[in-house]
PDB file of C-alpha atoms in Angstrom:
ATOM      1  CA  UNK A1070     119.626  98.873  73.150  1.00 38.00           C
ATOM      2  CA  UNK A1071     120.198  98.496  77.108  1.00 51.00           C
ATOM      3  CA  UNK A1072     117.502  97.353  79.520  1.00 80.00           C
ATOM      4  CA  UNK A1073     116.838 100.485  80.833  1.00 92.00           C
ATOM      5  CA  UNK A1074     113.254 100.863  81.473  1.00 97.00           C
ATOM      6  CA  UNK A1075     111.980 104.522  81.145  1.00 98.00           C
ATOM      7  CA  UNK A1076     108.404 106.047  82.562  1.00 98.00           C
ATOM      8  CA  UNK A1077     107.218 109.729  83.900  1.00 98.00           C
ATOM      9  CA  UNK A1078     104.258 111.646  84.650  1.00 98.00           C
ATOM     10  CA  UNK A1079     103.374 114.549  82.562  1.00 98.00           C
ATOM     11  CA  UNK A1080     101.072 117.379  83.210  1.00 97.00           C
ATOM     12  CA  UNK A1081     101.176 121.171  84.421  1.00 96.00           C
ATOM     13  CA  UNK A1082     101.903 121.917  86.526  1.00 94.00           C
ATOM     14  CA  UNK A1083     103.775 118.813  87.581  1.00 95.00           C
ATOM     15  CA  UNK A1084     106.290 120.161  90.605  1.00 93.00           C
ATOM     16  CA  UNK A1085     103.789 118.823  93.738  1.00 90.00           C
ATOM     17  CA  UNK A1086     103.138 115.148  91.937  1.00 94.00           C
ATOM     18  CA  UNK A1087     103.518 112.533  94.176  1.00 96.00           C
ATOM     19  CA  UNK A1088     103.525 110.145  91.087  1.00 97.00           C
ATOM     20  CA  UNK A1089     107.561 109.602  91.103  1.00 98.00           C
ATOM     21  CA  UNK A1090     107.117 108.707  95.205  1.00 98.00           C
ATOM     22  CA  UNK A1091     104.893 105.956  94.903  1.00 98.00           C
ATOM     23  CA  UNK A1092     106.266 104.689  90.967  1.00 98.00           C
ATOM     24  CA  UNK A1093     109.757 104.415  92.624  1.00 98.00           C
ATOM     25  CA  UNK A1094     108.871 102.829  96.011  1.00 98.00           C
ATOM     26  CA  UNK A1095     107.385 100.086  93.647  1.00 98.00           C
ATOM     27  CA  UNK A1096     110.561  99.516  91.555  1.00 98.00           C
ATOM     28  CA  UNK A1097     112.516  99.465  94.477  1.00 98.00           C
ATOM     29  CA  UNK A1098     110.449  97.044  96.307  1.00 98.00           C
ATOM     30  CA  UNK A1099     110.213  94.380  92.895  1.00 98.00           C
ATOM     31  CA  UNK A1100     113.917  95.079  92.228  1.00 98.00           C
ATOM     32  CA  UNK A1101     113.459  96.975  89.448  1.00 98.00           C
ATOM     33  CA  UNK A1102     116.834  98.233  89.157  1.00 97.00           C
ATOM     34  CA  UNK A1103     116.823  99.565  85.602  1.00 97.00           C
ATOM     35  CA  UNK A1104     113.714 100.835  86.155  1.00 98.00           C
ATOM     36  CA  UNK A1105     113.710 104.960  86.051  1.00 98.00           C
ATOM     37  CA  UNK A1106     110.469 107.326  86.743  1.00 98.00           C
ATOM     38  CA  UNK A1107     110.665 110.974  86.372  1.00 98.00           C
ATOM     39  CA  UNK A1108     108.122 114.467  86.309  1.00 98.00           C
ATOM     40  CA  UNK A1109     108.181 116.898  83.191  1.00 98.00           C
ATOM     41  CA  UNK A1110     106.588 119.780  82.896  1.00 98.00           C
ATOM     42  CA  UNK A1111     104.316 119.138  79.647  1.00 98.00           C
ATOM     43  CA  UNK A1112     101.405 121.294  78.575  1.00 97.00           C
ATOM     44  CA  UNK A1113      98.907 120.363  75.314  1.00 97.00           C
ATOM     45  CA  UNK A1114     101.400 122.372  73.010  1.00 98.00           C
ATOM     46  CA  UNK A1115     104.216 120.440  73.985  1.00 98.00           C
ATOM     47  CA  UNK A1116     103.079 116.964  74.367  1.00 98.00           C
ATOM     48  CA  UNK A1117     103.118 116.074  70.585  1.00 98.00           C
ATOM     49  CA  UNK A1118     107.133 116.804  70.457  1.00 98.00           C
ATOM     50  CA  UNK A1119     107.321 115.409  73.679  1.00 98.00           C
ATOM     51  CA  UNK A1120     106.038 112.083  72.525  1.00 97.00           C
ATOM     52  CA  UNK A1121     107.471 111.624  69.412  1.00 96.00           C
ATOM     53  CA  UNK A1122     110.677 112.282  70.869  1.00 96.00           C
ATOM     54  CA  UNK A1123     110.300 108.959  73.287  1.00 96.00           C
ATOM     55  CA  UNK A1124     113.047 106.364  72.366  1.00 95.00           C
ATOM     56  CA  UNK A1125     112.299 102.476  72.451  1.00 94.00           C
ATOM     57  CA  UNK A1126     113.674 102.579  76.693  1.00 96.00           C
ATOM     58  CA  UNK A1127     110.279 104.101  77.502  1.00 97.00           C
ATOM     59  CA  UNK A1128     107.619 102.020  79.316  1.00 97.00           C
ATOM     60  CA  UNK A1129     104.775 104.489  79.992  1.00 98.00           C
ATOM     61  CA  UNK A1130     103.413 107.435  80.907  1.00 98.00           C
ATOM     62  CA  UNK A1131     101.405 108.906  83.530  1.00 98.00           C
ATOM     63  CA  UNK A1132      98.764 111.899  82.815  1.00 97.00           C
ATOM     64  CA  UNK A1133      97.969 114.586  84.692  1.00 94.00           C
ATOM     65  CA  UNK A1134      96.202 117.691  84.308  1.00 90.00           C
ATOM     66  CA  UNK A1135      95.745 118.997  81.533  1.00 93.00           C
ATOM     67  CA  UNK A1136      96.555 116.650  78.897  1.00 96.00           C
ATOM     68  CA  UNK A1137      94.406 114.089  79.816  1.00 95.00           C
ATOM     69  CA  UNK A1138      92.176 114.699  76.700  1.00 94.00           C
ATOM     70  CA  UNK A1139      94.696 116.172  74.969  1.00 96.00           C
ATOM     71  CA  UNK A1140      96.585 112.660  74.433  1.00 98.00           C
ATOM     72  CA  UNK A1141      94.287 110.782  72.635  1.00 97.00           C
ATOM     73  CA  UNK A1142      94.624 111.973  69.371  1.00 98.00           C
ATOM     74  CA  UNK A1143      98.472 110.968  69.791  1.00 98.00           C
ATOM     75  CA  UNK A1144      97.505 107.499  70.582  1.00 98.00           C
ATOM     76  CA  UNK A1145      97.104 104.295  68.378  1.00 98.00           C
ATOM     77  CA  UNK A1146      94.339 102.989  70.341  1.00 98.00           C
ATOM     78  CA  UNK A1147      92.463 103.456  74.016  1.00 98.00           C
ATOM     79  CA  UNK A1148      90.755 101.357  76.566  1.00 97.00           C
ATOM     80  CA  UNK A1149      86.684 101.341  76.564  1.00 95.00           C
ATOM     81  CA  UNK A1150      87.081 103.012  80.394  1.00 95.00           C
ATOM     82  CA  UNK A1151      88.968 105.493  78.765  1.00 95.00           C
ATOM     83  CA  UNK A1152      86.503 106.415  76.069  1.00 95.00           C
ATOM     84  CA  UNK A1153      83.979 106.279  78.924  1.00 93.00           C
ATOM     85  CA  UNK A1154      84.625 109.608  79.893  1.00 93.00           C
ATOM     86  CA  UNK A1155      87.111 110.629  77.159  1.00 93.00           C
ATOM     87  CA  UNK A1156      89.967 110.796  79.727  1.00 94.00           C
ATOM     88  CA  UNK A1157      93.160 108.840  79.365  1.00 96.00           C
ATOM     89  CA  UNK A1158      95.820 108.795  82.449  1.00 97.00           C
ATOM     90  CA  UNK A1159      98.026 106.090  81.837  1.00 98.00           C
ATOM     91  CA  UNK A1160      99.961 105.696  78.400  1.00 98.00           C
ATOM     92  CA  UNK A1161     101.552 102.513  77.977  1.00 98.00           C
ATOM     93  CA  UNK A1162     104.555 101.515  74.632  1.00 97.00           C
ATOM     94  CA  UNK A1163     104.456  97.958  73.376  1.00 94.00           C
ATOM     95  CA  UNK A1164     107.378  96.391  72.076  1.00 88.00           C
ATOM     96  CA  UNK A1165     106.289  96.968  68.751  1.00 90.00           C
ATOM     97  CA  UNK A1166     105.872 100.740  69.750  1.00 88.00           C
ATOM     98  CA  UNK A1167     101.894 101.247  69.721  1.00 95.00           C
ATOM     99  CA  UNK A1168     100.754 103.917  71.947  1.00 97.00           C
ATOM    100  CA  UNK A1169      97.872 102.425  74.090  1.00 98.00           C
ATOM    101  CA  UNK A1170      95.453 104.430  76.490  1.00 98.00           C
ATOM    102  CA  UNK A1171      94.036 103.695  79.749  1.00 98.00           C
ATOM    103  CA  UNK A1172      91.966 105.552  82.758  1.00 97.00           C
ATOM    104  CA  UNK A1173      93.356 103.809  86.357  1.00 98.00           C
ATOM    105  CA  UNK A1174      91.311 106.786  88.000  1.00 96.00           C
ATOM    106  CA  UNK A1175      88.096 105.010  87.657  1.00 97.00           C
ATOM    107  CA  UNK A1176      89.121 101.601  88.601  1.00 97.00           C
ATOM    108  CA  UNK A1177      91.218 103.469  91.464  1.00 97.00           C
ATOM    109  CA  UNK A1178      88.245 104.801  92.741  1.00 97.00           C
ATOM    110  CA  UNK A1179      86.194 101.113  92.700  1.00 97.00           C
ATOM    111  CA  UNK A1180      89.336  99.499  94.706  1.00 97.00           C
ATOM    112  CA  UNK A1181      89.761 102.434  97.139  1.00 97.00           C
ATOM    113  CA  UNK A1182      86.021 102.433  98.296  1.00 97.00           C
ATOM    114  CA  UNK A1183      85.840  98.178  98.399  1.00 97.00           C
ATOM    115  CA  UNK A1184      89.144  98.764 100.673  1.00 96.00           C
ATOM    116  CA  UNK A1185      86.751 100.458 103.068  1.00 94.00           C
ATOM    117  CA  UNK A1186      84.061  98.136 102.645  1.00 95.00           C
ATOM    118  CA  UNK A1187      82.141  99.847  99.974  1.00 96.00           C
ATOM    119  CA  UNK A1188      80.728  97.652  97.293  1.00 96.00           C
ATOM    120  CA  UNK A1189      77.386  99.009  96.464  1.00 97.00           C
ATOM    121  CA  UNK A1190      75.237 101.868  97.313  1.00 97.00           C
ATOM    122  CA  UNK A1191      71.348 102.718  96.815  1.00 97.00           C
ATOM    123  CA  UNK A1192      72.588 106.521  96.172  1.00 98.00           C
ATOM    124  CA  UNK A1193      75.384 108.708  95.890  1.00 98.00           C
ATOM    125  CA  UNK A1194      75.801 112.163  94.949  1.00 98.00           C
ATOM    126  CA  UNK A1195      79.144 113.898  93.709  1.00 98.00           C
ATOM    127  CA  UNK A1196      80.571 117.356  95.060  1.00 97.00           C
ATOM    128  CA  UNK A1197      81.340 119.611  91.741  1.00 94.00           C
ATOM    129  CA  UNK A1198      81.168 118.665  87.991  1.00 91.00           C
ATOM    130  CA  UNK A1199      84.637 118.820  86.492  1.00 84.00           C
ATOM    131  CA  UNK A1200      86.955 115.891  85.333  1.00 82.00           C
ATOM    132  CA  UNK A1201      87.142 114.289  88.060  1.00 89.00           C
ATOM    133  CA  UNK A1202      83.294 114.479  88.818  1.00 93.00           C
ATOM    134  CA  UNK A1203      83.170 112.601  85.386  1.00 93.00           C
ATOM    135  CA  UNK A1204      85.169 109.469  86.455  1.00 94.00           C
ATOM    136  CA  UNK A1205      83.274 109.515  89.686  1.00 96.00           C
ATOM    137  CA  UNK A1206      80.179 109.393  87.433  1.00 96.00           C
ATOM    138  CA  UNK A1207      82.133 105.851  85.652  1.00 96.00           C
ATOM    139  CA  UNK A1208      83.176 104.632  88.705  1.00 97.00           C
ATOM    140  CA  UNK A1209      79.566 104.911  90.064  1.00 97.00           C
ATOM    141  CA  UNK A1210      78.060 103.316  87.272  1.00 96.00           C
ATOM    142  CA  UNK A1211      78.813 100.016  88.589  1.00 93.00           C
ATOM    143  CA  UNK A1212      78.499 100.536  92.260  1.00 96.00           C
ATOM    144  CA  UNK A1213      75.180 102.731  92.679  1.00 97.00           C
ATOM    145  CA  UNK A1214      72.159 100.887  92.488  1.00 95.00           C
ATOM    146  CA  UNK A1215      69.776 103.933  92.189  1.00 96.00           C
ATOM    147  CA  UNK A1216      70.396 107.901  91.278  1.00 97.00           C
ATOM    148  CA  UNK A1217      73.594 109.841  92.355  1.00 98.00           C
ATOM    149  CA  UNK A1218      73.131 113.913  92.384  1.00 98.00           C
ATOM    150  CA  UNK A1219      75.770 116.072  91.325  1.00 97.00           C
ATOM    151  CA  UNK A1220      75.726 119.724  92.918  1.00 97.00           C
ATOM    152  CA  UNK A1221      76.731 122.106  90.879  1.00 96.00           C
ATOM    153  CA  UNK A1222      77.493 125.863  90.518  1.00 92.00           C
ATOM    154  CA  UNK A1223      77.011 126.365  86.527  1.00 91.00           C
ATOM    155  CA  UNK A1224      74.427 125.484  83.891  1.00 91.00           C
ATOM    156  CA  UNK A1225      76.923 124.468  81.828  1.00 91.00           C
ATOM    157  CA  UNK A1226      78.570 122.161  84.326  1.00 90.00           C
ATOM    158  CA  UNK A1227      74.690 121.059  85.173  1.00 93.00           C
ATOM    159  CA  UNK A1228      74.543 119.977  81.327  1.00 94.00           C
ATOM    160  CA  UNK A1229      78.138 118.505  81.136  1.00 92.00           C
ATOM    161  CA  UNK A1230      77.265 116.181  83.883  1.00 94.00           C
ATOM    162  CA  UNK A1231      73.786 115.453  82.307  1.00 95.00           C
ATOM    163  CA  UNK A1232      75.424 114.114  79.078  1.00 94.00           C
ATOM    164  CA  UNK A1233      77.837 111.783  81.060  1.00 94.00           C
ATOM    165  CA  UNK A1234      75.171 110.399  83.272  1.00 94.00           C
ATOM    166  CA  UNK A1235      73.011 109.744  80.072  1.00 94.00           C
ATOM    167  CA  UNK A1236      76.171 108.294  78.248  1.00 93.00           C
ATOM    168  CA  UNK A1237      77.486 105.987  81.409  1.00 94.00           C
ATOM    169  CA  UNK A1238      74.087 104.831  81.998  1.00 94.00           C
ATOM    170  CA  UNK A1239      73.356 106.503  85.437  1.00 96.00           C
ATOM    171  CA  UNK A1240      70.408 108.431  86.788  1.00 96.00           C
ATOM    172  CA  UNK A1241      71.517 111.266  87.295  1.00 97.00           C
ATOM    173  CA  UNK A1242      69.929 114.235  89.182  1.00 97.00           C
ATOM    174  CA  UNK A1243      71.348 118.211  88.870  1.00 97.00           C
ATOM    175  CA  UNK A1244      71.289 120.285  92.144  1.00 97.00           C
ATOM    176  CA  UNK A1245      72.208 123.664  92.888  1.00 96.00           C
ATOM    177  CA  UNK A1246      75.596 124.529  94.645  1.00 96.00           C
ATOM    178  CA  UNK A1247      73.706 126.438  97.259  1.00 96.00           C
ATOM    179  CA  UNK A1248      71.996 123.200  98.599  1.00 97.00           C
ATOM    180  CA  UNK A1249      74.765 121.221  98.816  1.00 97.00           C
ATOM    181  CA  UNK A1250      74.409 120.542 102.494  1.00 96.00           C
ATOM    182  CA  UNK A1251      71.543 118.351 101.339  1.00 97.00           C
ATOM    183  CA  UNK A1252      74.610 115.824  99.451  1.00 97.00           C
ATOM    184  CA  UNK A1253      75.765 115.137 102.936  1.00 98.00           C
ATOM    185  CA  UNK A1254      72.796 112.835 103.871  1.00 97.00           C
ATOM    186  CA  UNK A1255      73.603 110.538 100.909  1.00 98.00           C
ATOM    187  CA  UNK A1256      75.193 106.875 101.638  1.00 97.00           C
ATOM    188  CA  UNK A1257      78.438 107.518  99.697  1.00 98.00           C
ATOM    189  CA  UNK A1258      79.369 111.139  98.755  1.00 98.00           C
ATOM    190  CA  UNK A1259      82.276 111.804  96.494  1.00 98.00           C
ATOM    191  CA  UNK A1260      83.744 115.209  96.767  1.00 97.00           C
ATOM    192  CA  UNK A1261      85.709 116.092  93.710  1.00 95.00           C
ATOM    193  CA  UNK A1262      85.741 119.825  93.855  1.00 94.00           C
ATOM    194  CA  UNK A1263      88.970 122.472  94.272  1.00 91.00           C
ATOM    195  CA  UNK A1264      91.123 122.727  97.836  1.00 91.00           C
ATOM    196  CA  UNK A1265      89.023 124.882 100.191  1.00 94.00           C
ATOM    197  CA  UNK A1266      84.975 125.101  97.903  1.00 94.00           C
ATOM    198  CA  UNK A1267      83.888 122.320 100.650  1.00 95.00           C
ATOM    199  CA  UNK A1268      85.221 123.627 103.845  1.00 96.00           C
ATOM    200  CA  UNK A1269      81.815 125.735 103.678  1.00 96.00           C
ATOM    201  CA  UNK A1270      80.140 122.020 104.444  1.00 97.00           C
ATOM    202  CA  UNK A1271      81.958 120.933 107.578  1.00 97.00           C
ATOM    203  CA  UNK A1272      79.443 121.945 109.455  1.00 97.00           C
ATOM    204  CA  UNK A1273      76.667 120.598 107.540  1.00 97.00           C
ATOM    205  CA  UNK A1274      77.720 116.708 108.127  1.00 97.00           C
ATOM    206  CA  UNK A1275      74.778 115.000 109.852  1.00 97.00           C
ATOM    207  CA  UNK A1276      74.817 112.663 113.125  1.00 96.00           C
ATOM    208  CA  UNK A1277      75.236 109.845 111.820  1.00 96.00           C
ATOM    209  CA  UNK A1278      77.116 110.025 108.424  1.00 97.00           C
ATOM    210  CA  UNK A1279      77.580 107.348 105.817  1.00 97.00           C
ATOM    211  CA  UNK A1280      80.931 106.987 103.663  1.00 98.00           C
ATOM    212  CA  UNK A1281      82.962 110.698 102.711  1.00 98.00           C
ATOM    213  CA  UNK A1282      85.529 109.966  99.392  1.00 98.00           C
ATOM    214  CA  UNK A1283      87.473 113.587  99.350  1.00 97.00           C
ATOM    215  CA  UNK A1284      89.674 113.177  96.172  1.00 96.00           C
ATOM    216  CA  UNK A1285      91.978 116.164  97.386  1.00 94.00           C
ATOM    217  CA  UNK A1286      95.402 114.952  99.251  1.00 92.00           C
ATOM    218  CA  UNK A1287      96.600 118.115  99.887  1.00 89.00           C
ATOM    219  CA  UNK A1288      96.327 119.446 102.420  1.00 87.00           C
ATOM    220  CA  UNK A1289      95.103 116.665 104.352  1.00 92.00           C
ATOM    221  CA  UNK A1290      92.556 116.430 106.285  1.00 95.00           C
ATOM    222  CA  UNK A1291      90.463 118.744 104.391  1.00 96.00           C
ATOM    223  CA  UNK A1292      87.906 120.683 106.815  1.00 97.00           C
ATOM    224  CA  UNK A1293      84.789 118.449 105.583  1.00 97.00           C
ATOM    225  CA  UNK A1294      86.996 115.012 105.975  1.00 98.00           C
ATOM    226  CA  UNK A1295      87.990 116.105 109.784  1.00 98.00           C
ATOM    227  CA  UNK A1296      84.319 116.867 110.581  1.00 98.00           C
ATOM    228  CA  UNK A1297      83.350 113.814 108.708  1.00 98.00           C
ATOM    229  CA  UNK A1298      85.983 111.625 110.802  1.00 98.00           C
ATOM    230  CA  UNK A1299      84.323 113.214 114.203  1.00 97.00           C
ATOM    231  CA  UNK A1300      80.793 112.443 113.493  1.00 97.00           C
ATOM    232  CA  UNK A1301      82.118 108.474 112.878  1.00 97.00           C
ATOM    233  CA  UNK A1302      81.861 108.726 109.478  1.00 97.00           C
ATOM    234  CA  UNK A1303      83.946 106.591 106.837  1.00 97.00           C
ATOM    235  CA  UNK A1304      86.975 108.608 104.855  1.00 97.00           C
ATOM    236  CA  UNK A1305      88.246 107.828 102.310  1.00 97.00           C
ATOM    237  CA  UNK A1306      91.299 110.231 100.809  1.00 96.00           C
ATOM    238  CA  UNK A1307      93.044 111.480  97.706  1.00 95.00           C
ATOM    239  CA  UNK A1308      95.883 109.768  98.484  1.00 97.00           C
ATOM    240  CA  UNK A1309      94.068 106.158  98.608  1.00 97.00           C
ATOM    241  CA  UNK A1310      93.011 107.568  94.722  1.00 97.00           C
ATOM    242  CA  UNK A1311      96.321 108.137  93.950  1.00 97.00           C
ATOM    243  CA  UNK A1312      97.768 104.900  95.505  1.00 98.00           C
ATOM    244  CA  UNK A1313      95.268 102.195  93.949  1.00 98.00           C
ATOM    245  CA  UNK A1314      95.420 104.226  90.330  1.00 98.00           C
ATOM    246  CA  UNK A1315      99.408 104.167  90.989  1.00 98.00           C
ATOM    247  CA  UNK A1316      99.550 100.067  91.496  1.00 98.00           C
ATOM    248  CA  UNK A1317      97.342 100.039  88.058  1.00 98.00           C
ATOM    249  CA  UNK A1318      99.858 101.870  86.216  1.00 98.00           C
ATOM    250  CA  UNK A1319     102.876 100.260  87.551  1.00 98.00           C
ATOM    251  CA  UNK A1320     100.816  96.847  86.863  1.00 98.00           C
ATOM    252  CA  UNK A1321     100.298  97.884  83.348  1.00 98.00           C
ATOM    253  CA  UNK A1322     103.764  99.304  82.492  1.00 98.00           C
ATOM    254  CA  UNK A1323     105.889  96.267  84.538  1.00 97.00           C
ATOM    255  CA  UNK A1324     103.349  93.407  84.147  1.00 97.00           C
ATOM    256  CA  UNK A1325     104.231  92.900  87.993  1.00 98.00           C
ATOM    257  CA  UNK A1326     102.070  93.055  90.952  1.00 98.00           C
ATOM    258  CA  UNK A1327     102.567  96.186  92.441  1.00 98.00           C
ATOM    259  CA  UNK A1328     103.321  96.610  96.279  1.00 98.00           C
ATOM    260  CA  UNK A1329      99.887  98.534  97.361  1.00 98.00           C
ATOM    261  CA  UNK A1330     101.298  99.298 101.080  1.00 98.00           C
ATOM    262  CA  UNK A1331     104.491 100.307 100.345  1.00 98.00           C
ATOM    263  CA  UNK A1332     103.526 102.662  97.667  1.00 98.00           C
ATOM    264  CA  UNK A1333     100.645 103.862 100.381  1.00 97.00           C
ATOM    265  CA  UNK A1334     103.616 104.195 102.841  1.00 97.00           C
ATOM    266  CA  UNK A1335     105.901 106.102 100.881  1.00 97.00           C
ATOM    267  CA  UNK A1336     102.948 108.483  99.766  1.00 96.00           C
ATOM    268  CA  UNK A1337     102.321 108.928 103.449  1.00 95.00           C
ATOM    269  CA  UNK A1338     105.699 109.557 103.890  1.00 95.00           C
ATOM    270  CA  UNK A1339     106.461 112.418 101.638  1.00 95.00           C
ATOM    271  CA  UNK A1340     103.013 114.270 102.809  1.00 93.00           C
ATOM    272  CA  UNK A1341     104.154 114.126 105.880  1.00 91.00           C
ATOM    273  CA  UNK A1342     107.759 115.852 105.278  1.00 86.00           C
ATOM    274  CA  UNK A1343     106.103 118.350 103.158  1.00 78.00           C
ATOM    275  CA  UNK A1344     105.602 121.888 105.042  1.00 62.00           C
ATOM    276  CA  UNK A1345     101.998 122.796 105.443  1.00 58.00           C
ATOM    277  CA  UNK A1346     100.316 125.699 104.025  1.00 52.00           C
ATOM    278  CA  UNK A1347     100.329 128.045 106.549  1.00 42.00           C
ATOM    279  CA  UNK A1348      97.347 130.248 105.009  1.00 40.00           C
ATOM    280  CA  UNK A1349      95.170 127.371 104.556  1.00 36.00           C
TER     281      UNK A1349
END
């Protein structure tokens, strides 16, 4: 068997991931040579082949939308973050070939926020109750000293989030969509909904605004983040998300330290030489 060292993200669709920017900006900064990271456009039908078709020169995996439930089933075993909120985004092969599970999302978001200084918070609230609202729920678990509302548009979203709160351990309070200017007073508010549902917000941010973590990176600045940025409140991006859970996985897969600001770098790089959206 050569040394060639094999690892991709997965999801679809898969064309826009930046995941292959920052994965080979690492390997090229620790001199991973034989090192290799590609995209593949997997859905949940295909994954099972897709897997068991993986030769012995594969590292790991990266997990996007929508498979990151889907996986589990394939895998021999998963981290407790992971079964936190039943979400698994990194894959990684031992030698021996077990299939292990991990979530960096929710650690991603924990080093992302303490990069700007955030380390604990009386209150939070979350924008939106789909998967990523879940690992915001994890993440807040062990940064959120008191409740953290999540605004929401569905009953059924209301009682999704309900059962996560209750099963992460965090009070958690339901609000309506239509008062969602009211999240904007909070300390630390995590918006984790669709490109464009917040823009109705930006001008709801108050005088003096606490800390704004918009997990969308594109396209960048959203509407609320720019008003957010001109009141002097703190930002923090989708693309710090996708940087710090980046250096996880290529930690996990390499067992190197990973390069945090080149990876930020060449993420920053390739949004900037994409061409904008011109009806957005």
């Amino acid at each position: 068997m050569s040394n060639q060292h094999r690892a991709a993200v997965l999801g679809s669709p898969i064309a826009h991931s930046l995941s292959p920017v920052l994965h080979r900006a690492a390997y090229a900064a620790l001199g991973l040579d034989d090192w290799s990271y590609d995209r593949f456009e997997v859905d949940e039908q295909a994954l099972p082949g897709f897997i068991e078709g993986l030769d012995g020169s594969w590292a790991g995996l990266s997990l996007t939308m929508p498979l990151k439930r889907a996986v589990i089933p394939l895998l021999d075993g998963i981290s407790d973050t992971a079964a936190s909120v039943e979400a698994v985004n990194t894959v990684v092969f031992g030698e021996d070939g077990r299939r292990t599970g991990d979530n960096t999302d929710i650690p991603g978001m924990v080093a992302a926020l303490r990069e700007r200084g955030v380390e604990k918070v009386e209150s939070a609230a979350i924008l939106g109750a789909g998967a990523t609202a879940s690992s915001a729920l994890a993440a807040l678990s062990g940064i959120c000293a008191g409740p953290v509302t999540a605004y929401v548009r569905s009953a059924a979203r209301a009682d999704e989030m309900r059962g996560w709160g209750e099963r992460l351990g965090v009070d958690i309070r339901i609000a309506d969509w239509a008062e969602a200017d009211l999240a904007l007073t909070a300390p630390l508010v995590i918006a984790t909904t669709p490109a464009g549902a917040a823009d109705e917000l930006a001008g709801a941010v108050p005088e003096r605004p606490g800390t704004l973590f918009d997990v969308l990176y594109e396209p960048w600045p959203t509407r609320l983040a720019s008003a957010w940025a001109e009141r002097g409140g703190a930002v923090v991006g989708g693309l710090d998300l996708l940087v710090h859970q980046a250096v996880l996985q290529v930690e996990q897969m390499t067992g190197l330290d990973a390069p945090l600001a080149v990876m930020r770098a060449a993420g920053e790089s390739a949004l900037a030489g994409r061409t904008p959206d011109v009806s957005a």
